[in-house]
Coordinates of C-alpha atoms in Angstrom, one line a residue:
X1327 CA -2.5 28.3 14.4
X1328 CA -1.2 25.2 16.3
X1329 CA 2.4 24.2 15.5
X1330 CA 2.4 21.4 12.9
X1331 CA 4.1 18.9 15.2
X1332 CA 1.4 19.4 17.8
X1333 CA -1.4 19.7 15.3
X1334 CA -0.6 16.6 13.4
X1335 CA 1.0 14.7 16.3
X1336 CA -0.9 11.4 16.0
X1337 CA -0.4 11.0 12.3
X1338 CA 3.3 12.0 12.5
X1339 CA 3.7 8.8 14.7
X1340 CA 2.4 6.8 11.7
X1341 CA 4.1 8.3 8.6
X1342 CA 6.7 10.6 10.2
X1343 CA 8.0 14.0 9.2
X1344 CA 8.9 12.9 5.7
X1345 CA 5.4 11.6 5.1
X1346 CA 3.8 14.7 6.5
X1347 CA 6.1 16.9 4.4
X1348 CA 5.0 15.0 1.3
X1349 CA 1.4 15.7 2.2
X1350 CA 2.0 19.4 2.8
X1351 CA 3.7 19.7 -0.6
X1352 CA 1.0 17.9 -2.5
X1353 CA -1.7 19.5 -4.7
X1354 CA -5.0 17.6 -5.0
X1355 CA -7.7 18.1 -7.5
X1356 CA -11.2 16.8 -6.7
X1357 CA -13.7 16.2 -9.5
X1358 CA -17.3 16.4 -8.3
X1359 CA -17.8 17.5 -4.7
X1360 CA -20.9 15.4 -3.9
X1361 CA -20.8 13.5 -0.7
X1362 CA -18.3 10.9 -1.9
X1363 CA -15.8 13.5 -3.0
X1364 CA -16.4 15.8 -0.1
X1365 CA -15.8 13.0 2.4
X1366 CA -12.6 12.0 0.7
X1367 CA -11.3 15.5 0.6
X1368 CA -12.3 16.3 4.1
X1369 CA -10.0 13.6 5.4
X1370 CA -7.1 14.9 3.5
X1371 CA -7.7 18.5 4.5
X1372 CA -7.8 17.4 8.2
X1373 CA -4.5 15.6 7.5
X1374 CA -2.8 18.8 6.3
X1375 CA -2.7 18.3 2.5
X1376 CA -1.0 21.3 0.8
X1377 CA -3.6 22.6 -1.5
X1378 CA -6.9 21.5 -3.0
X1379 CA -8.9 22.5 -6.1
X1380 CA -12.5 21.4 -6.4
X1381 CA -14.0 21.1 -9.9
X1382 CA -17.8 21.0 -10.0
X1383 CA -20.3 22.9 -12.1
X1384 CA -23.4 22.1 -10.2
X1385 CA -25.5 24.1 -7.7
X1386 CA -26.5 23.0 -4.3
X1387 CA -30.0 21.4 -4.3
X1388 CA -32.4 20.5 -1.6
X1389 CA -31.5 16.8 -2.0
X1390 CA -27.9 17.5 -1.2
X1391 CA -28.8 18.5 2.4
X1392 CA -29.6 14.9 3.3
X1393 CA -26.3 13.4 2.3
X1394 CA -23.6 16.1 2.3
X1395 CA -22.7 17.6 5.6
X1396 CA -20.6 20.3 3.9
X1397 CA -23.6 22.1 2.5
X1398 CA -26.5 23.7 4.4
X1399 CA -29.9 25.2 3.7
X1400 CA -28.4 28.7 3.2
X1401 CA -26.3 27.4 0.3
X1402 CA -29.2 26.0 -1.8
X1403 CA -28.9 27.4 -5.3
X1404 CA -25.3 28.5 -4.8
X1405 CA -22.2 27.0 -6.4
X1406 CA -21.5 23.6 -4.8
X1407 CA -17.8 23.8 -5.5
X1408 CA -17.6 27.2 -3.7
X1409 CA -19.7 26.1 -0.8
X1410 CA -17.7 22.9 -0.1
X1411 CA -14.4 24.7 -0.6
X1412 CA -15.4 27.3 2.0
X1413 CA -16.4 24.6 4.5
X1414 CA -13.1 22.7 4.0
X1415 CA -11.1 25.9 4.4
X1416 CA -12.8 26.5 7.8
X1417 CA -11.7 23.1 9.2
X1418 CA -8.1 23.6 8.3
X1419 CA -7.0 27.2 7.4
X1420 CA -3.4 26.0 6.6
X1421 CA -4.7 24.3 3.5
X1422 CA -4.9 26.4 0.3
X1423 CA -8.3 25.9 -1.2
X1424 CA -9.5 26.8 -4.8
X1425 CA -12.5 25.9 -6.9
X1426 CA -13.5 25.8 -10.5
X1427 CA -17.2 26.0 -11.5
X1428 CA -17.2 23.7 -14.5
X1429 CA -18.5 20.3 -15.3
X1430 CA -15.7 17.8 -14.9
X1431 CA -16.7 15.8 -18.0
X1432 CA -16.5 19.0 -20.0
X1433 CA -13.1 19.8 -18.6
X1434 CA -11.8 16.3 -19.3
X1435 CA -12.8 16.7 -23.0
X1436 CA -11.9 20.3 -23.6
X1437 CA -8.9 21.1 -21.4
X1438 CA -6.8 17.9 -20.6
X1439 CA -3.7 20.0 -19.8
X1440 CA -5.5 21.4 -16.8
X1441 CA -4.7 18.3 -14.8
X1442 CA -0.9 18.4 -15.2
X1443 CA -0.6 21.0 -12.5
X1444 CA -1.6 18.5 -9.7
X1445 CA 0.1 15.8 -7.7
X1446 CA -3.0 13.7 -7.7
X1447 CA -6.5 13.8 -9.0
X1448 CA -9.5 12.2 -7.1
X1449 CA -12.3 11.6 -9.6
X1450 CA -15.7 10.7 -8.1
X1451 CA -18.9 9.7 -9.7
X1452 CA -17.6 9.7 -13.3
X1453 CA -19.1 7.5 -16.0
X1454 CA -17.1 4.9 -17.8
X1455 CA -16.2 7.1 -20.9
X1456 CA -14.8 9.9 -18.7
X1457 CA -12.8 7.5 -16.5
X1458 CA -11.1 6.1 -19.6
X1459 CA -10.3 9.5 -20.9
X1460 CA -9.0 10.9 -17.6
X1461 CA -6.8 7.8 -17.0
X1462 CA -5.1 8.4 -20.3
X1463 CA -4.6 12.1 -19.5
X1464 CA -3.2 11.5 -16.1
X1465 CA -0.8 8.8 -17.2
X1466 CA 0.6 11.0 -20.0
X1467 CA 1.1 13.9 -17.5
X1468 CA 2.5 11.5 -14.8
X1469 CA -0.2 12.6 -12.4
X1470 CA -1.6 10.0 -10.0
X1471 CA -5.3 9.2 -10.2
X1472 CA -7.8 7.7 -7.8
X1473 CA -11.3 6.9 -9.0
X1474 CA -14.1 6.5 -6.5
X1475 CA -17.8 6.0 -6.9
X1476 CA -20.8 5.4 -4.5
X1477 CA -24.0 4.0 -5.9
X1478 CA -26.6 3.1 -3.4
X1479 CA -25.3 0.5 -1.1
X1480 CA -22.3 -0.3 -3.3
X1481 CA -19.3 1.5 -4.7
X1482 CA -15.7 1.1 -5.8
X1483 CA -12.2 2.6 -5.5
X1484 CA -9.6 2.1 -8.2
X1485 CA -6.0 3.5 -8.3
X1486 CA -4.7 4.5 -11.8
X1487 CA -0.9 5.0 -12.0
X1488 CA 1.7 3.6 -14.4
X1489 CA 4.0 2.5 -11.5
X1490 CA 4.2 3.2 -7.8
X1491 CA 7.3 2.3 -5.9
X1492 CA 7.4 2.0 -2.1
X1493 CA 10.4 2.0 0.2
X1494 CA 8.6 2.1 3.5
X1495 CA 6.0 -0.6 2.9
X1496 CA 5.6 -1.2 6.7
X1497 CA 4.2 -4.8 6.5
X1498 CA 2.1 -6.0 9.4
X1499 CA 4.5 -8.8 10.0
X1500 CA 8.2 -9.0 9.1
X1501 CA 11.1 -11.0 10.4
X1502 CA 13.7 -9.1 12.5
X1503 CA 16.9 -8.7 10.4
X1504 CA 19.3 -10.4 12.8
X1505 CA 21.2 -12.6 10.4
X1506 CA 21.2 -15.5 12.8
X1507 CA 21.3 -17.9 9.8
X1508 CA 24.2 -16.0 8.2
X1509 CA 26.2 -14.0 10.7
X1510 CA 28.9 -11.6 9.5
X1511 CA 32.5 -12.0 10.7
X1512 CA 32.3 -9.4 13.6
X1513 CA 29.1 -11.0 15.0
X1514 CA 30.7 -14.4 14.7
X1515 CA 33.8 -13.3 16.6
X1516 CA 31.7 -11.7 19.4
X1517 CA 29.5 -14.9 19.7
X1518 CA 32.6 -17.1 19.9
X1519 CA 33.9 -15.0 22.8
X1520 CA 31.0 -15.9 25.0
X1521 CA 30.9 -19.2 26.8
X1522 CA 27.5 -20.9 27.0
X1523 CA 28.8 -23.2 29.7
X1524 CA 29.6 -20.3 32.1
X1525 CA 29.1 -21.6 35.7
X1526 CA 27.7 -18.4 37.2
X1527 CA 23.9 -18.9 37.2
X1528 CA 23.1 -15.2 36.8
X1529 CA 25.5 -14.9 33.8
X1530 CA 24.0 -18.0 32.2
X1531 CA 20.5 -16.6 32.5
X1532 CA 21.5 -13.4 30.8
X1533 CA 23.1 -14.6 27.6
X1534 CA 20.9 -13.0 24.8
X1535 CA 19.1 -15.4 22.5
X1536 CA 21.1 -14.0 19.5
X1537 CA 24.2 -15.4 21.0
X1538 CA 22.6 -18.7 21.9
X1539 CA 21.0 -19.3 18.5
X1540 CA 24.1 -18.4 16.5
X1541 CA 26.2 -20.7 18.6
X1542 CA 23.7 -23.6 18.4
X1543 CA 23.3 -23.0 14.6
X1544 CA 27.1 -23.3 14.2
X1545 CA 27.1 -26.5 16.2
X1546 CA 24.2 -27.9 14.2
X1547 CA 25.8 -27.0 10.8
X1548 CA 29.1 -28.8 11.8
X1549 CA 27.2 -32.1 12.0
X1550 CA 24.8 -31.5 9.1
X1551 CA 27.0 -30.7 6.1
X1552 CA 26.9 -26.9 6.9
X1553 CA 23.1 -26.9 6.4
X1554 CA 20.5 -25.4 8.7
X1555 CA 17.3 -27.2 9.8
X1556 CA 14.8 -27.4 7.0
X1557 CA 12.3 -30.2 7.8
X1558 CA 9.8 -30.3 10.6
X1559 CA 11.8 -33.0 12.3
X1560 CA 15.1 -31.2 12.0
X1561 CA 13.5 -28.0 13.4
X1562 CA 12.2 -29.8 16.4
X1563 CA 15.6 -31.4 16.9
X1564 CA 17.3 -28.0 16.7
X1565 CA 14.9 -26.7 19.4
X1566 CA 15.7 -29.7 21.6
X1567 CA 19.4 -28.9 21.1
X1568 CA 18.8 -25.4 22.3
X1569 CA 16.8 -26.7 25.3
X1570 CA 19.7 -29.1 26.2
X1571 CA 21.9 -26.1 26.8
X1572 CA 19.7 -24.9 29.7
X1573 CA 21.2 -25.2 33.2
X1574 CA 17.9 -24.9 34.9
X1575 CA 14.2 -24.8 34.0
X1576 CA 13.7 -21.2 34.9
X1577 CA 16.1 -19.7 32.3
X1578 CA 13.8 -17.4 30.3
X1579 CA 16.5 -16.4 27.9
X1580 CA 16.7 -20.0 26.6
X1581 CA 12.9 -20.2 26.5
X1582 CA 13.1 -17.0 24.4
X1583 CA 15.7 -18.6 22.2
X1584 CA 13.5 -21.7 21.6
X1585 CA 10.5 -19.4 20.6
X1586 CA 12.8 -17.3 18.3
X1587 CA 14.4 -20.4 16.7
X1588 CA 12.3 -19.9 13.5
X1589 CA 14.5 -16.9 12.8
X1590 CA 17.4 -19.4 12.2
X1591 CA 15.2 -21.4 9.8
X1592 CA 14.5 -18.5 7.5
X1593 CA 16.1 -18.8 4.0
X1594 CA 19.3 -16.9 3.5
X1595 CA 19.6 -14.0 1.1
X1596 CA 16.7 -12.1 -0.5
X1597 CA 13.1 -13.0 -1.2
X1598 CA 11.8 -13.8 -4.7
X1599 CA 10.0 -10.5 -4.7
X1600 CA 13.2 -8.5 -4.1
X1601 CA 14.9 -10.7 -6.8
X1602 CA 12.2 -9.8 -9.2
X1603 CA 12.7 -6.1 -8.4
X1604 CA 16.5 -6.1 -8.8
X1605 CA 16.2 -8.0 -12.1
X1606 CA 13.4 -5.7 -13.4
X1607 CA 14.2 -4.0 -16.7
X1608 CA 13.9 -0.6 -14.9
X1609 CA 16.9 -1.5 -12.8
X1610 CA 19.0 -1.0 -16.0
X1611 CA 19.1 2.7 -15.2
X1612 CA 19.6 5.7 -17.5
X1613 CA 19.5 9.5 -17.3
X1614 CA 15.7 9.6 -16.8
X1615 CA 15.6 6.8 -14.1
X1616 CA 13.9 7.7 -10.8
X1617 CA 15.7 7.8 -7.5
X1618 CA 14.1 4.5 -6.5
X1619 CA 15.5 2.6 -9.5
X1620 CA 18.9 4.1 -9.2
X1621 CA 19.0 2.8 -5.6
X1622 CA 17.7 -0.6 -6.8
X1623 CA 20.6 -0.7 -9.3
X1624 CA 23.0 0.1 -6.4
X1625 CA 21.3 -2.6 -4.3
X1626 CA 21.8 -5.2 -7.0
X1627 CA 25.6 -4.4 -7.1
X1628 CA 25.8 -4.4 -3.3
X1629 CA 24.1 -7.9 -3.0
X1630 CA 26.5 -9.3 -5.6
X1631 CA 29.6 -7.9 -3.9
X1632 CA 30.1 -6.8 -0.3
X1633 CA 26.6 -8.0 0.7
X1634 CA 27.6 -11.6 -0.2
X1635 CA 24.0 -12.4 -1.2
X1636 CA 22.4 -10.3 1.5
X1637 CA 20.9 -6.7 1.3
X1638 CA 22.1 -4.0 3.7
X1639 CA 21.5 -4.8 7.4
X1640 CA 18.6 -2.9 9.0
X1641 CA 20.6 -2.4 12.2
X1642 CA 17.8 -2.5 14.7
X1643 CA 17.5 -5.1 17.5
X1644 CA 14.3 -6.2 19.4
X1645 CA 14.1 -6.3 23.1
X1646 CA 15.4 -9.5 24.7
X1647 CA 16.6 -11.0 28.0
X1648 CA 20.2 -10.0 28.3
X1649 CA 22.8 -8.5 30.5
X1650 CA 23.2 -4.7 29.8
X1651 CA 26.8 -5.4 28.7
X1652 CA 25.9 -8.1 26.1
X1653 CA 22.9 -6.1 24.8
X1654 CA 24.9 -2.9 24.3
X1655 CA 27.8 -4.7 22.6
X1656 CA 25.3 -6.4 20.3
X1657 CA 23.6 -3.1 19.6
X1658 CA 26.9 -1.6 18.6
X1659 CA 27.7 -4.5 16.3
X1660 CA 24.4 -4.2 14.5
X1661 CA 24.6 -0.4 14.3
X1662 CA 28.2 -0.6 13.0
X1663 CA 27.3 -3.2 10.3
X1664 CA 24.3 -1.2 9.2
X1665 CA 26.3 2.0 9.0
X1666 CA 29.1 0.3 7.0
X1667 CA 26.5 -1.1 4.6
X1668 CA 24.9 2.3 4.2
X1669 CA 28.2 3.9 3.3
X1670 CA 28.9 1.2 0.7
X1671 CA 25.4 1.8 -0.7
X1672 CA 25.9 5.5 -0.7
X1673 CA 29.1 5.2 -2.7
X1674 CA 27.4 2.9 -5.2
X1675 CA 24.5 5.2 -5.6
X1676 CA 26.8 8.2 -6.3
X1677 CA 28.8 6.2 -8.8
X1678 CA 25.7 5.1 -10.7
X1679 CA 24.4 8.7 -10.7
X1680 CA 27.7 9.9 -12.2
X1681 CA 27.5 7.2 -14.9
X1682 CA 24.0 8.2 -16.0
X1683 CA 24.8 11.9 -16.0
X1684 CA 22.9 12.9 -12.9
X1685 CA 24.1 15.0 -9.9
X1686 CA 25.8 12.5 -7.5
X1687 CA 24.3 14.3 -4.6
X1688 CA 20.8 14.4 -6.0
X1689 CA 19.6 11.6 -3.7
X1690 CA 19.7 12.8 -0.1
X1691 CA 21.5 10.7 2.5
X1692 CA 18.3 10.1 4.6
X1693 CA 16.6 8.7 1.5
X1694 CA 19.5 6.2 0.9
X1695 CA 19.5 5.3 4.6
X1696 CA 15.8 4.7 4.6
X1697 CA 16.2 2.5 1.4
X1698 CA 18.9 0.5 3.1
X1699 CA 16.8 0.0 6.3
X1700 CA 13.8 -1.2 4.2
X1701 CA 15.7 -3.0 1.4
X1702 CA 14.0 -6.4 2.2
X1703 CA 10.5 -4.8 2.1
X1704 CA 10.5 -2.9 -1.2
X1705 CA 7.4 -2.9 -3.3
X1706 CA 6.6 -2.1 -6.9
X1707 CA 3.0 -1.7 -7.9
X1708 CA 1.9 -1.4 -11.5
X1709 CA -1.7 -0.8 -12.7
X1710 CA -3.3 -1.6 -16.0
X1711 CA -5.1 1.2 -17.8
X1712 CA -8.8 1.4 -17.2
X1713 CA -9.4 1.0 -21.0
X1714 CA -7.2 -2.1 -21.1
X1715 CA -9.0 -3.7 -18.1
X1716 CA -12.4 -2.9 -19.6
X1717 CA -11.6 -4.2 -23.1
X1718 CA -9.3 -7.1 -22.2
X1719 CA -10.1 -8.3 -18.6
X1720 CA -8.2 -11.3 -17.4
X1721 CA -10.4 -14.2 -18.6
X1722 CA -9.0 -16.5 -15.9
X1723 CA -9.7 -14.2 -13.1
X1724 CA -13.1 -13.1 -14.4
X1725 CA -14.3 -16.7 -14.8
X1726 CA -12.9 -17.5 -11.3
X1727 CA -14.8 -14.7 -9.7
X1728 CA -18.1 -15.5 -11.6
X1729 CA -17.9 -19.1 -10.5
X1730 CA -17.0 -18.4 -6.9
X1731 CA -20.0 -17.9 -4.7
X1732 CA -18.0 -15.8 -2.3
X1733 CA -17.2 -13.3 -5.1
X1734 CA -20.5 -13.5 -7.0
X1735 CA -21.9 -10.2 -5.5
X1736 CA -18.6 -8.3 -5.9
X1737 CA -18.2 -9.2 -9.5
X1738 CA -21.9 -8.7 -10.1
X1739 CA -21.7 -5.1 -8.8
X1740 CA -18.5 -4.5 -10.8
X1741 CA -20.3 -5.5 -14.0
X1742 CA -23.5 -3.6 -13.1
X1743 CA -21.7 -0.4 -12.2
X1744 CA -20.5 -0.5 -15.8
X1745 CA -23.9 -1.5 -17.1
X1746 CA -25.7 1.4 -15.5
X1747 CA -23.5 3.8 -17.4
X1748 CA -24.5 2.2 -20.7
X1749 CA -28.1 2.3 -19.5
X1750 CA -27.8 6.0 -18.8
X1751 CA -26.1 6.7 -22.1
X1752 CA -29.1 5.0 -23.9
X1753 CA -32.0 6.1 -21.8
X1754 CA -30.7 9.5 -20.4
X1755 CA -31.3 8.4 -16.8
X1756 CA -30.0 5.8 -14.4
X1757 CA -32.1 2.7 -13.7
X1758 CA -34.8 3.4 -11.1
X1759 CA -33.8 7.1 -10.9
X1760 CA -37.3 8.4 -11.2
X1761 CA -40.5 7.5 -9.4
X1762 CA -42.6 4.7 -10.8
X1763 CA -42.2 1.0 -11.6
X1764 CA -38.7 -0.3 -12.1
X1765 CA -39.8 -3.5 -13.9
X1766 CA -38.8 -2.1 -17.4
X1767 CA -35.6 -0.7 -16.0
X1768 CA -34.6 -4.1 -14.5
X1769 CA -35.3 -5.9 -17.8
X1770 CA -33.3 -3.3 -19.8
X1771 CA -30.5 -3.4 -17.3
X1772 CA -30.3 -7.2 -17.5
X1773 CA -30.1 -7.1 -21.3
X1774 CA -27.2 -4.6 -21.1
X1775 CA -25.4 -6.6 -18.4
X1776 CA -25.7 -9.9 -20.4
X1777 CA -24.4 -8.0 -23.5
X1778 CA -21.5 -6.8 -21.4
X1779 CA -20.8 -10.3 -20.1
X1780 CA -20.7 -11.5 -23.7
X1781 CA -18.2 -8.8 -24.7
X1782 CA -16.0 -9.9 -21.8
X1783 CA -16.0 -13.5 -23.1
X1784 CA -18.4 -14.8 -20.4
X1785 CA -21.2 -16.2 -22.4
X1786 CA -23.3 -18.5 -20.3
X1787 CA -22.6 -16.8 -17.0
X1788 CA -25.4 -15.0 -15.2
X1789 CA -25.5 -12.6 -12.4
X1790 CA -27.7 -12.9 -9.3
X1791 CA -31.2 -11.8 -10.1
X1792 CA -31.6 -9.8 -6.9
X1793 CA -28.7 -7.6 -7.9
X1794 CA -30.7 -6.1 -10.8
X1795 CA -33.5 -5.1 -8.6
X1796 CA -31.1 -3.7 -6.0
X1797 CA -29.3 -1.5 -8.6
X1798 CA -32.7 -0.2 -9.8
X1799 CA -33.8 0.4 -6.2
X1800 CA -30.6 2.4 -5.6
X1801 CA -31.6 4.9 -8.3
X1802 CA -28.0 6.1 -8.5
X1803 CA -28.4 7.7 -5.0
X1804 CA -25.4 8.6 -2.9
X1805 CA -26.2 7.4 0.6
X1806 CA -24.1 9.3 3.2
X1807 CA -23.0 6.3 5.3
X1808 CA -21.7 4.6 2.1
X1809 CA -20.1 7.7 0.7
X1810 CA -18.3 8.3 4.0
X1811 CA -16.9 4.7 3.8
X1812 CA -15.9 5.0 0.1
X1813 CA -14.5 8.5 0.7
X1814 CA -12.5 7.2 3.6
X1815 CA -11.0 4.3 1.6
X1816 CA -10.1 6.7 -1.2
X1817 CA -8.4 9.2 1.1
X1818 CA -6.5 6.4 2.7
X1819 CA -5.1 5.3 -0.7
X1820 CA -4.3 8.9 -1.6
X1821 CA -2.2 9.2 1.6
X1822 CA -0.3 5.9 0.7
X1823 CA 0.4 7.2 -2.8
X1824 CA 1.6 10.6 -1.7
X1825 CA 3.7 9.6 1.3
X1826 CA 5.0 6.5 -0.6
X1827 CA 4.4 4.5 2.6
X1828 CA 2.4 1.4 3.1
X1829 CA 1.3 -0.6 0.0
X1830 CA -1.7 0.8 -2.0
X1831 CA -4.4 -1.6 -3.0
X1832 CA -4.2 -3.5 -6.3
X1833 CA -7.2 -4.1 -8.5
X1834 CA -10.6 -2.6 -8.1
X1835 CA -12.0 -2.4 -4.5
X1836 CA -15.7 -3.2 -4.4
X1837 CA -17.8 -2.4 -1.4
X1838 CA -21.0 -4.4 -0.9
X1839 CA -23.1 -2.7 1.8
X1840 CA -25.9 -5.3 1.6
X1841 CA -23.6 -8.2 2.8
X1842 CA -21.2 -5.9 4.6
X1843 CA -18.3 -7.1 2.5
X1844 CA -15.3 -5.5 0.8
X1845 CA -13.3 -7.3 -1.8
X1846 CA -10.7 -6.5 -4.4
X1847 CA -11.0 -7.7 -8.0
X1848 CA -7.8 -8.0 -10.0
X1849 CA -8.8 -8.0 -13.6

């Protein structure tokens, strides 16, 4: 077997060794191994998930050969769970694979404690009643749950957890933590030691923009009541002031400073989102508090004391035009400040752990260091229960989606995916599932959907007429191209949840294969 670092080289570059270790220690349960579930699990097996358990009581049928690549003609009539399990074991023999030949709906009703052994459950193709029951079971057992369903050319993915905290949120865009608008004393002293009016042209061209901007910001503040630029006019004046320091037109370091001037304009301190986190009720920690909230409590103390309104410094510097000497000196300053902040945070974390009766060494140094580095990018995601969303959807959001042409199909499919379950409970089949005219099914489905809209407080609203015929035309089929997409989205969210990196989706993700659109509904 290939060494893990070689085998998983590409993904290690994305979520690192800590992320990969989390995957390899995770235990996943899949309910229903049709094409949607099989595609989701295949992606996780290839990624090196620790162990999998497939729950499915059905046998492989002829129809499965057209949409599930993990079964073949030889397996017709055999256990679907066993067949898919064997295929997945072949593509990565490092993964422990098990199967249970039982109907997932039956297992949910008769043996809820079964699910407590897993890190996360992926439940595919469940009807509404089973989703509600399983959500309750998993929340009580503190097991993460991802729901996924493919239905013709539509489908959804929905995360169900009480709370998910993220340290390494890895936003697409974030501001470098250079503190140009609030330099600490050591940085100030270093900047003051450098003369912007140095006569040597080569030296003038290699003053890093960090130094230029801190100096110009200080000069600006002296003439503007200690305030930094805030209006458009002031920002343009500030850039002109930077430009005026140029000795010649070919000084790229000053051009770089003008481009980076927006880093000076950023508000000091922490964002509203981080303020909300440090003032969250969970930041009042106790003996049962998670590592995340203990570190948040330490962060709150740090910001109020040695941080002077700022979180710990990240400590990294971007590339910039600079002499080697200046760049190395600045690097040392940033690294030293970040290390000092980390040591302060570490002491506060240990002190808090002692106060709440936990082992002061229970949170590893690398975890605290990662927290410090990402303190400006923390995320807390909370999800409503499925039952609460179904019984008490946000009226404001629901009416907004129904009235918005851009969301009309997404909200229509959301409602109809619930309506088809009620249809199936009444008529013992899904709309259009068997050969013959679908006119009666369309009429009955429409009646159910309008009743559902009324229950949701949306009397007077109607869905697009063509959506009823499409849902009947789908006949509850799982089309492979759609299942591959839905399964891919589900597995991506599973990886986010297990590695605690990147921000998982909020709300219900709806895929519309007719219009080639994906949208998230937060109800």
